[in-house]
CSV table of C-alpha atoms and ligand atoms in Angstrom, one decimal:
chain,number,residue,atom,x,y,z
M,69,UNK,CA,-29.6,-1.5,198.7
M,70,UNK,CA,-28.9,-4.2,201.1
M,71,UNK,CA,-30.5,-5.0,204.6
M,72,UNK,CA,-29.0,-2.5,207.1
M,73,UNK,CA,-28.4,0.4,205.5
M,74,UNK,CA,-31.7,2.7,205.6
M,75,UNK,CA,-31.5,5.7,203.9
M,76,UNK,CA,-31.4,7.5,207.6
M,77,UNK,CA,-28.6,5.2,208.5
M,78,UNK,CA,-26.4,6.3,204.9
M,79,UNK,CA,-27.2,9.9,205.9
M,80,UNK,CA,-25.8,9.8,209.2
M,81,UNK,CA,-23.1,8.2,208.3
M,82,UNK,CA,-22.3,10.2,205.1
M,83,UNK,CA,-22.4,13.4,207.6
M,84,UNK,CA,-20.1,11.6,209.8
M,85,UNK,CA,-17.4,11.0,207.3
M,86,UNK,CA,-18.0,14.2,206.5
M,87,UNK,CA,-17.6,15.9,209.7
M,88,UNK,CA,-14.3,13.3,210.1
M,89,UNK,CA,-12.9,14.9,206.8
M,90,UNK,CA,-13.3,18.3,208.0
M,91,UNK,CA,-12.9,18.5,212.0
M,92,UNK,CA,-10.3,15.4,212.4
M,93,UNK,CA,-8.3,14.6,209.0
M,94,UNK,CA,-8.1,18.1,207.2
M,95,UNK,CA,-4.1,19.3,207.8
M,96,UNK,CA,-3.0,15.9,209.1
M,97,UNK,CA,-4.1,13.3,206.4
M,98,UNK,CA,-4.9,14.8,202.8
M,99,UNK,CA,-5.4,11.0,201.9
M,100,UNK,CA,-7.7,10.1,204.7
M,101,UNK,CA,-9.4,13.5,204.0
M,102,UNK,CA,-9.8,12.6,200.4
M,103,UNK,CA,-11.7,8.9,201.3
M,104,UNK,CA,-13.7,10.2,203.9
M,105,UNK,CA,-15.4,13.0,201.6
M,106,UNK,CA,-15.1,9.8,199.1
M,107,UNK,CA,-16.8,7.8,201.3
M,108,UNK,CA,-19.5,10.4,202.3
M,109,UNK,CA,-20.6,10.2,198.8
M,110,UNK,CA,-20.6,6.7,197.8
M,111,UNK,CA,-23.3,4.9,198.0
M,112,UNK,CA,-21.7,1.4,197.9
M,113,UNK,CA,-19.2,2.5,200.8
M,114,UNK,CA,-22.2,3.9,202.9
M,115,UNK,CA,-23.8,0.6,202.2
M,116,UNK,CA,-21.1,-1.8,203.3
M,117,UNK,CA,-21.0,0.3,206.8
M,118,UNK,CA,-24.4,0.0,206.9
M,119,UNK,CA,-24.4,-3.7,207.2
M,120,UNK,CA,-21.8,-3.4,210.0
M,121,UNK,CA,-23.3,-3.0,213.7
M,122,UNK,CA,-23.0,0.6,214.6
M,123,UNK,CA,-20.2,0.5,216.9
M,124,UNK,CA,-18.0,-0.9,213.9
M,125,UNK,CA,-18.6,2.4,211.5
M,126,UNK,CA,-16.2,4.5,212.4
M,127,UNK,CA,-13.7,6.0,210.2
M,128,UNK,CA,-10.5,5.2,211.8
M,129,UNK,CA,-11.6,1.3,212.1
M,130,UNK,CA,-12.6,1.5,208.3
M,131,UNK,CA,-9.9,3.2,207.0
M,132,UNK,CA,-7.2,0.5,208.9
M,133,UNK,CA,-9.0,-2.0,208.0
M,134,UNK,CA,-8.9,-1.0,204.2
M,135,UNK,CA,-5.2,-0.5,204.3
M,136,UNK,CA,-4.4,-3.9,206.1
M,137,UNK,CA,-6.5,-5.8,203.3
M,138,UNK,CA,-6.0,-3.5,200.4
M,139,UNK,CA,-2.7,-1.2,200.7
M,140,UNK,CA,-3.1,2.6,199.9
M,141,UNK,CA,-5.4,3.4,197.0
M,142,UNK,CA,-4.7,6.8,195.9
M,143,UNK,CA,-7.8,7.2,193.6
M,144,UNK,CA,-11.5,7.0,194.2
M,145,UNK,CA,-11.6,4.5,191.4
M,146,UNK,CA,-8.5,2.3,193.4
M,147,UNK,CA,-10.5,2.7,196.3
M,148,UNK,CA,-13.7,1.4,194.9
M,149,UNK,CA,-12.1,-1.5,193.7
M,150,UNK,CA,-10.6,-2.9,196.8
M,151,UNK,CA,-14.0,-2.2,198.6
M,152,UNK,CA,-15.9,-4.1,195.6
M,153,UNK,CA,-13.4,-7.0,195.4
M,154,UNK,CA,-12.1,-7.3,199.3
M,155,UNK,CA,-15.4,-6.0,201.1
M,156,UNK,CA,-15.9,-9.3,203.2
M,157,UNK,CA,-12.3,-9.2,204.4
M,158,UNK,CA,-12.2,-5.9,205.2
M,159,UNK,CA,-15.5,-6.3,207.4
M,160,UNK,CA,-14.1,-9.5,208.7
M,161,UNK,CA,-11.1,-7.0,209.9
M,162,UNK,CA,-13.9,-4.2,211.0
M,163,UNK,CA,-15.8,-7.1,213.2
M,164,UNK,CA,-13.0,-8.4,214.9
M,165,UNK,CA,-10.3,-5.7,215.8
M,166,UNK,CA,-10.9,-1.9,217.6
M,167,UNK,CA,-9.3,1.1,217.3
M,168,UNK,CA,-6.7,0.8,220.0
M,169,UNK,CA,-4.1,3.2,218.6
M,170,UNK,CA,-1.1,2.6,220.8
M,171,UNK,CA,0.8,6.3,221.0
M,172,UNK,CA,4.3,6.2,222.8
M,173,UNK,CA,4.5,9.9,221.8
M,174,UNK,CA,1.8,10.8,224.3
M,175,UNK,CA,4.8,10.0,227.2
M,176,UNK,CA,6.3,13.4,226.1
M,177,UNK,CA,3.3,14.8,227.8
M,178,UNK,CA,2.9,12.0,230.7
M,179,UNK,CA,6.6,12.6,231.4
M,180,UNK,CA,7.1,15.9,232.8
M,181,UNK,CA,4.3,15.1,235.4
M,182,UNK,CA,5.5,11.8,236.4
M,183,UNK,CA,8.9,13.3,237.1
M,184,UNK,CA,7.4,15.9,239.6
M,185,UNK,CA,5.9,13.0,241.7
M,186,UNK,CA,7.9,11.4,244.7
M,187,UNK,CA,9.1,8.3,243.7
M,188,UNK,CA,9.6,5.4,243.2
M,189,UNK,CA,6.7,4.9,241.3
M,190,UNK,CA,4.4,2.1,240.7
M,191,UNK,CA,2.9,2.5,237.5
M,192,UNK,CA,-0.6,1.3,236.5
M,193,UNK,CA,-2.1,1.8,233.1
M,194,UNK,CA,-5.6,1.6,232.3
M,195,UNK,CA,-6.9,1.0,228.3
M,196,UNK,CA,-2.8,0.5,227.7
M,197,UNK,CA,-3.6,-1.2,224.3
M,198,UNK,CA,0.0,-3.1,223.9
M,199,UNK,CA,1.7,-0.9,227.0
M,200,UNK,CA,3.8,1.4,225.0
M,201,UNK,CA,2.9,4.0,227.0
M,202,UNK,CA,4.1,2.0,230.4
M,203,UNK,CA,7.5,2.9,229.3
M,204,UNK,CA,8.2,6.3,229.5
M,205,UNK,CA,11.5,5.8,231.0
M,206,UNK,CA,13.0,4.1,228.2
M,207,UNK,CA,12.3,6.5,225.6
M,208,UNK,CA,14.2,9.6,224.7
M,209,UNK,CA,12.2,13.4,224.5
M,210,UNK,CA,12.7,16.4,222.6
M,211,UNK,CA,11.2,19.4,223.9
M,212,UNK,CA,12.8,22.1,221.9
M,213,UNK,CA,14.3,24.1,224.6
M,214,UNK,CA,15.3,20.7,226.8
M,215,UNK,CA,16.1,17.2,225.6
M,216,UNK,CA,16.1,13.7,227.4
M,217,UNK,CA,18.2,11.3,225.9
M,218,UNK,CA,17.1,7.6,225.9
M,219,UNK,CA,18.5,5.7,228.6
M,220,UNK,CA,18.8,2.4,226.8
M,221,UNK,CA,20.5,4.2,224.2
M,222,UNK,CA,20.4,3.6,220.2
M,223,UNK,CA,17.2,2.7,218.6
M,224,UNK,CA,14.9,4.0,221.3
M,225,UNK,CA,12.6,6.5,219.9
M,226,UNK,CA,13.1,10.3,220.9
M,227,UNK,CA,9.7,11.9,220.7
M,228,UNK,CA,9.4,15.7,219.4
M,229,UNK,CA,6.9,17.8,221.6
M,230,UNK,CA,6.1,21.7,221.5
M,231,UNK,CA,6.1,22.9,224.8
M,232,UNK,CA,5.1,26.5,226.5
M,233,UNK,CA,7.3,28.2,228.7
M,234,UNK,CA,5.4,27.2,232.0
M,235,UNK,CA,6.0,23.5,231.2
M,236,UNK,CA,8.7,22.4,233.9
M,237,UNK,CA,10.9,19.9,231.9
M,238,UNK,CA,12.8,17.2,233.7
M,239,UNK,CA,16.4,16.3,233.2
M,240,UNK,CA,16.1,13.1,234.6
M,241,UNK,CA,13.5,9.9,233.9
M,242,UNK,CA,11.3,9.1,236.9
M,243,UNK,CA,12.2,6.0,238.8
M,244,UNK,CA,9.5,3.4,237.9
M,245,UNK,CA,10.2,0.1,239.9
M,246,UNK,CA,6.6,-1.4,238.9
M,247,UNK,CA,4.4,-1.4,236.3
M,248,UNK,CA,1.2,-3.0,234.6
M,249,UNK,CA,-1.2,-2.4,232.2
M,250,UNK,CA,-4.9,-3.5,231.9
M,251,UNK,CA,-6.8,-3.6,228.3
M,252,UNK,CA,-10.0,-5.3,227.1
M,253,UNK,CA,-7.7,-6.8,224.2
M,254,UNK,CA,-4.0,-5.9,224.9
M,255,UNK,CA,-2.3,-6.7,221.5
M,256,UNK,CA,0.4,-9.0,221.3
M,257,UNK,CA,3.8,-7.3,220.4
M,258,UNK,CA,5.1,-10.9,219.2
M,259,UNK,CA,2.2,-11.2,216.8
M,260,UNK,CA,2.9,-10.0,213.4
M,261,UNK,CA,-0.6,-9.5,212.8
M,262,UNK,CA,-1.7,-7.5,215.9
M,263,UNK,CA,1.7,-5.3,215.0
M,264,UNK,CA,0.4,-4.8,211.7
M,265,UNK,CA,-3.0,-3.8,213.0
M,266,UNK,CA,-1.0,-1.2,215.7
M,267,UNK,CA,1.1,0.4,212.4
M,268,UNK,CA,-2.0,0.4,210.0
M,269,UNK,CA,-3.6,2.5,212.8
M,270,UNK,CA,-0.9,5.3,212.1
M,271,UNK,CA,-2.3,7.9,209.5
M,272,UNK,CA,-0.8,7.0,206.4
M,273,UNK,CA,0.8,10.2,206.0
M,274,UNK,CA,2.4,10.6,209.4
M,275,UNK,CA,5.7,8.5,208.3
M,276,UNK,CA,7.7,10.1,211.2
M,277,UNK,CA,5.1,9.1,213.9
M,278,UNK,CA,5.2,5.2,212.3
M,279,UNK,CA,8.9,5.2,212.6
M,280,UNK,CA,9.0,6.0,216.1
M,281,UNK,CA,6.3,3.5,216.7
M,282,UNK,CA,8.3,0.9,215.2
M,283,UNK,CA,11.5,2.0,217.6
M,284,UNK,CA,9.0,1.6,220.6
M,285,UNK,CA,7.8,-1.5,219.8
M,286,UNK,CA,11.2,-2.6,219.6
M,287,UNK,CA,12.0,-1.2,223.1
M,288,UNK,CA,8.9,-3.0,224.4
M,289,UNK,CA,10.0,-6.5,222.8
M,290,UNK,CA,13.2,-6.1,224.8
M,291,UNK,CA,11.7,-4.8,228.4
M,292,UNK,CA,7.9,-6.0,227.4
M,293,UNK,CA,5.2,-4.1,229.4
M,294,UNK,CA,3.0,-6.3,231.5
M,295,UNK,CA,-0.3,-6.0,230.2
M,296,UNK,CA,-3.4,-8.0,231.6
M,297,UNK,CA,-6.6,-8.6,230.0
M,298,UNK,CA,-9.9,-7.1,231.6
M,299,UNK,CA,-12.2,-4.1,231.9
M,300,UNK,CA,-11.2,-1.2,233.6
M,301,UNK,CA,-14.7,-0.9,235.3
M,302,UNK,CA,-14.6,-4.6,236.7
M,303,UNK,CA,-11.2,-5.6,236.9
M,304,UNK,CA,-8.6,-2.4,238.4
M,305,UNK,CA,-9.1,-3.0,242.0
M,306,UNK,CA,-7.6,-6.3,241.6
M,307,UNK,CA,-4.5,-4.9,239.7
M,308,UNK,CA,-4.1,-2.0,242.5
M,309,UNK,CA,-3.8,-4.9,245.0
M,310,UNK,CA,-0.8,-6.3,243.3
M,311,UNK,CA,1.1,-2.7,243.7
M,312,UNK,CA,4.1,-2.9,245.9
M,313,UNK,CA,3.6,-1.4,249.2
M,314,UNK,CA,6.8,0.7,249.0
M,315,UNK,CA,6.5,3.0,245.9
M,316,UNK,CA,4.0,5.6,244.8
M,317,UNK,CA,1.2,4.0,243.1
M,318,UNK,CA,0.0,6.3,239.8
M,319,UNK,CA,-2.7,5.3,238.0
M,320,UNK,CA,-2.9,6.7,234.4
M,321,UNK,CA,-5.0,6.7,231.1
M,322,UNK,CA,-5.1,8.3,227.9
M,323,UNK,CA,-7.6,8.3,225.0
M,324,UNK,CA,-9.3,5.5,227.0
M,325,UNK,CA,-12.4,7.0,229.1
M,326,UNK,CA,-14.0,8.2,226.1
M,327,UNK,CA,-14.8,4.4,225.3
M,328,UNK,CA,-16.2,4.0,228.4
M,329,UNK,CA,-19.8,5.5,227.3
M,330,UNK,CA,-22.1,5.2,230.6
M,331,UNK,CA,-21.2,8.0,232.6
M,332,UNK,CA,-22.3,6.7,236.1
M,333,UNK,CA,-19.1,4.0,234.9
M,334,UNK,CA,-17.1,6.8,234.5
M,335,UNK,CA,-18.3,8.4,237.3
M,336,UNK,CA,-17.8,5.1,239.4
M,337,UNK,CA,-14.1,5.2,238.0
M,338,UNK,CA,-13.6,8.9,239.1
M,339,UNK,CA,-14.8,8.0,242.6
M,340,UNK,CA,-12.4,4.6,243.1
M,341,UNK,CA,-9.5,7.0,242.0
M,342,UNK,CA,-10.2,9.4,244.7
M,343,UNK,CA,-11.1,7.2,247.3
M,344,UNK,CA,-7.5,5.3,247.4
M,345,UNK,CA,-4.1,6.6,248.3
M,346,UNK,CA,-2.6,7.1,244.6
M,347,UNK,CA,-2.2,9.7,242.0
M,348,UNK,CA,-4.4,9.9,239.2
M,349,UNK,CA,-3.3,11.1,235.5
M,350,UNK,CA,-6.0,11.7,233.0
M,351,UNK,CA,-5.0,12.5,229.6
M,352,UNK,CA,-8.3,12.8,227.7
M,353,UNK,CA,-10.7,15.0,225.5
M,354,UNK,CA,-11.8,17.7,228.1
M,355,UNK,CA,-15.3,16.5,228.0
M,356,UNK,CA,-14.7,13.0,229.1
M,357,UNK,CA,-14.5,14.7,232.7
M,358,UNK,CA,-15.9,17.7,232.9
M,359,UNK,CA,-15.2,18.6,236.5
M,360,UNK,CA,-11.8,18.9,235.5
M,361,UNK,CA,-12.1,21.3,233.0
M,362,UNK,CA,-13.8,23.6,235.1
M,363,UNK,CA,-13.5,27.2,234.4
M,364,UNK,CA,-11.2,26.2,231.3
M,365,UNK,CA,-11.8,27.4,227.8
M,366,UNK,CA,-11.3,24.2,225.7
M,367,UNK,CA,-8.8,24.2,223.4
M,368,UNK,CA,-10.1,22.8,219.9
M,369,UNK,CA,-8.5,19.3,219.4
M,370,UNK,CA,-6.5,19.3,222.3
M,371,UNK,CA,-6.7,17.1,225.2
M,372,UNK,CA,-7.0,18.0,229.0
M,373,UNK,CA,-4.1,16.1,231.2
M,374,UNK,CA,-5.3,16.7,234.8
M,375,UNK,CA,-3.6,15.1,238.0
M,376,UNK,CA,-6.0,13.9,240.7
M,377,UNK,CA,-8.5,16.1,239.2
M,378,UNK,CA,-6.9,18.9,239.0
M,379,UNK,CA,-6.3,20.4,235.2
M,380,UNK,CA,-2.7,20.9,234.6
M,381,UNK,CA,-2.0,21.1,230.8
M,382,UNK,CA,-3.5,21.1,227.5
M,383,UNK,CA,-1.9,18.3,225.5
M,384,UNK,CA,-1.8,17.3,221.7
M,385,UNK,CA,-3.8,14.2,221.6
M,386,UNK,CA,-0.8,12.4,220.1
M,387,UNK,CA,1.6,14.2,222.5
M,388,UNK,CA,2.8,16.7,219.7
M,389,UNK,CA,2.3,19.5,222.3
M,390,UNK,CA,2.4,20.3,225.9
M,391,UNK,CA,1.0,23.8,227.1
M,392,UNK,CA,1.1,23.6,230.9
M,393,UNK,CA,-1.3,26.0,232.9
E,694,SAM,C1,-6.8,4.7,222.0
E,694,SAM,S1,-6.5,3.4,222.4
E,694,SAM,C2,-5.3,4.1,223.5
E,694,SAM,C3,-4.2,3.4,224.0
E,694,SAM,C4,-3.1,4.2,225.0
E,694,SAM,N1,-3.7,4.3,226.4
E,694,SAM,C5,-2.5,5.0,224.5
E,694,SAM,O1,-2.3,6.2,224.5
E,694,SAM,O2,-1.7,4.6,223.3
E,694,SAM,C6,-7.7,3.0,223.6
E,694,SAM,C7,-7.6,1.4,224.5
E,694,SAM,O3,-8.7,1.4,225.6
E,694,SAM,C8,-8.6,0.3,225.6
E,694,SAM,N2,-10.3,0.0,226.3
E,694,SAM,C9,-11.4,1.0,225.8
E,694,SAM,N3,-12.2,0.5,226.6
E,694,SAM,C10,-11.8,-0.2,228.0
E,694,SAM,C11,-12.2,-0.7,229.0
E,694,SAM,N4,-13.6,-0.7,229.3
E,694,SAM,N5,-11.1,-1.8,229.8
E,694,SAM,C12,-10.1,-1.4,229.3
E,694,SAM,N6,-9.6,-1.2,228.3
E,694,SAM,C13,-10.4,-0.2,227.5
E,694,SAM,C14,-9.1,0.0,224.2
E,694,SAM,O4,-9.1,-1.8,223.9
E,694,SAM,C15,-7.8,0.7,223.6
E,694,SAM,O5,-6.7,-0.5,223.2
């Protein structure tokens, strides 16, 4: 065993990968389920992970890096070969990249809420990744009982989303007159390596999702969403100050505050949101802001979308479902 991978570390990692297989991957990605189970039982893979810094050992990061470097090994032996011969390259990706899945499909849940606010809107997204969720007014939506065509015509993605009867579905896109994103390390959509990384973060069996991501990237290359580098716990006020005064300001975030692990920093962020004249849309796992979920029974695997601290809907984490409360 090499330095860094104590038996305790390996046991904890094995458990983490098994949990990932059972709770996150099963039913969504047969390949990732197999990979995670294999990793949990592989001393070589666990030793490899154990040498990385603790915050660089997540299944999503490992598997995306392995795919980027070594393609899609379909057998355990092929997986082991990639790890044996390309370990340094995989580790280099895992040390430099982050899990910053940009899922524009989440706009299928955000847009009905945005459309209910008095516009025109000025939209800020914190933790925006490449900013694809900053363009909800440029995509189309298929909510089953209602459909909204993309305004920019052919080529734009149409996001499918299962909705319940209570969900109010708009017949027009909201008017967004200004938009800005903030991210620790915004991927550059003109950089082939950054785009390849965003694509590698989409799970391998989800080919429709990947196709829609590519369509959204094409839209964003035409209408680049401005995303600045910065930390939402330090740099948001400067961005708030740039928003135009004659539009309703909305700050939103989706699958982001979970990465702000310091509870005081999260509480400070919530205080800032409440202290300003703006709307705050949070779309996160329900444990991220327990206040928003008070009195609700959590739904397994769902995010909670809240407006100004009040729960609005359970949402599929990739925007695949919207259950309005
Ligand atoms: C899972 S991605 C979600 C991206 C986007 N919100 C979406 O829904 O597609 C999380 C993003 O949050 C960013 N992030 C995490 N902590 C942050 C912080 N403290 N300040 C700014 N961005 C942060 C990461 O860099 C990453 O791009």
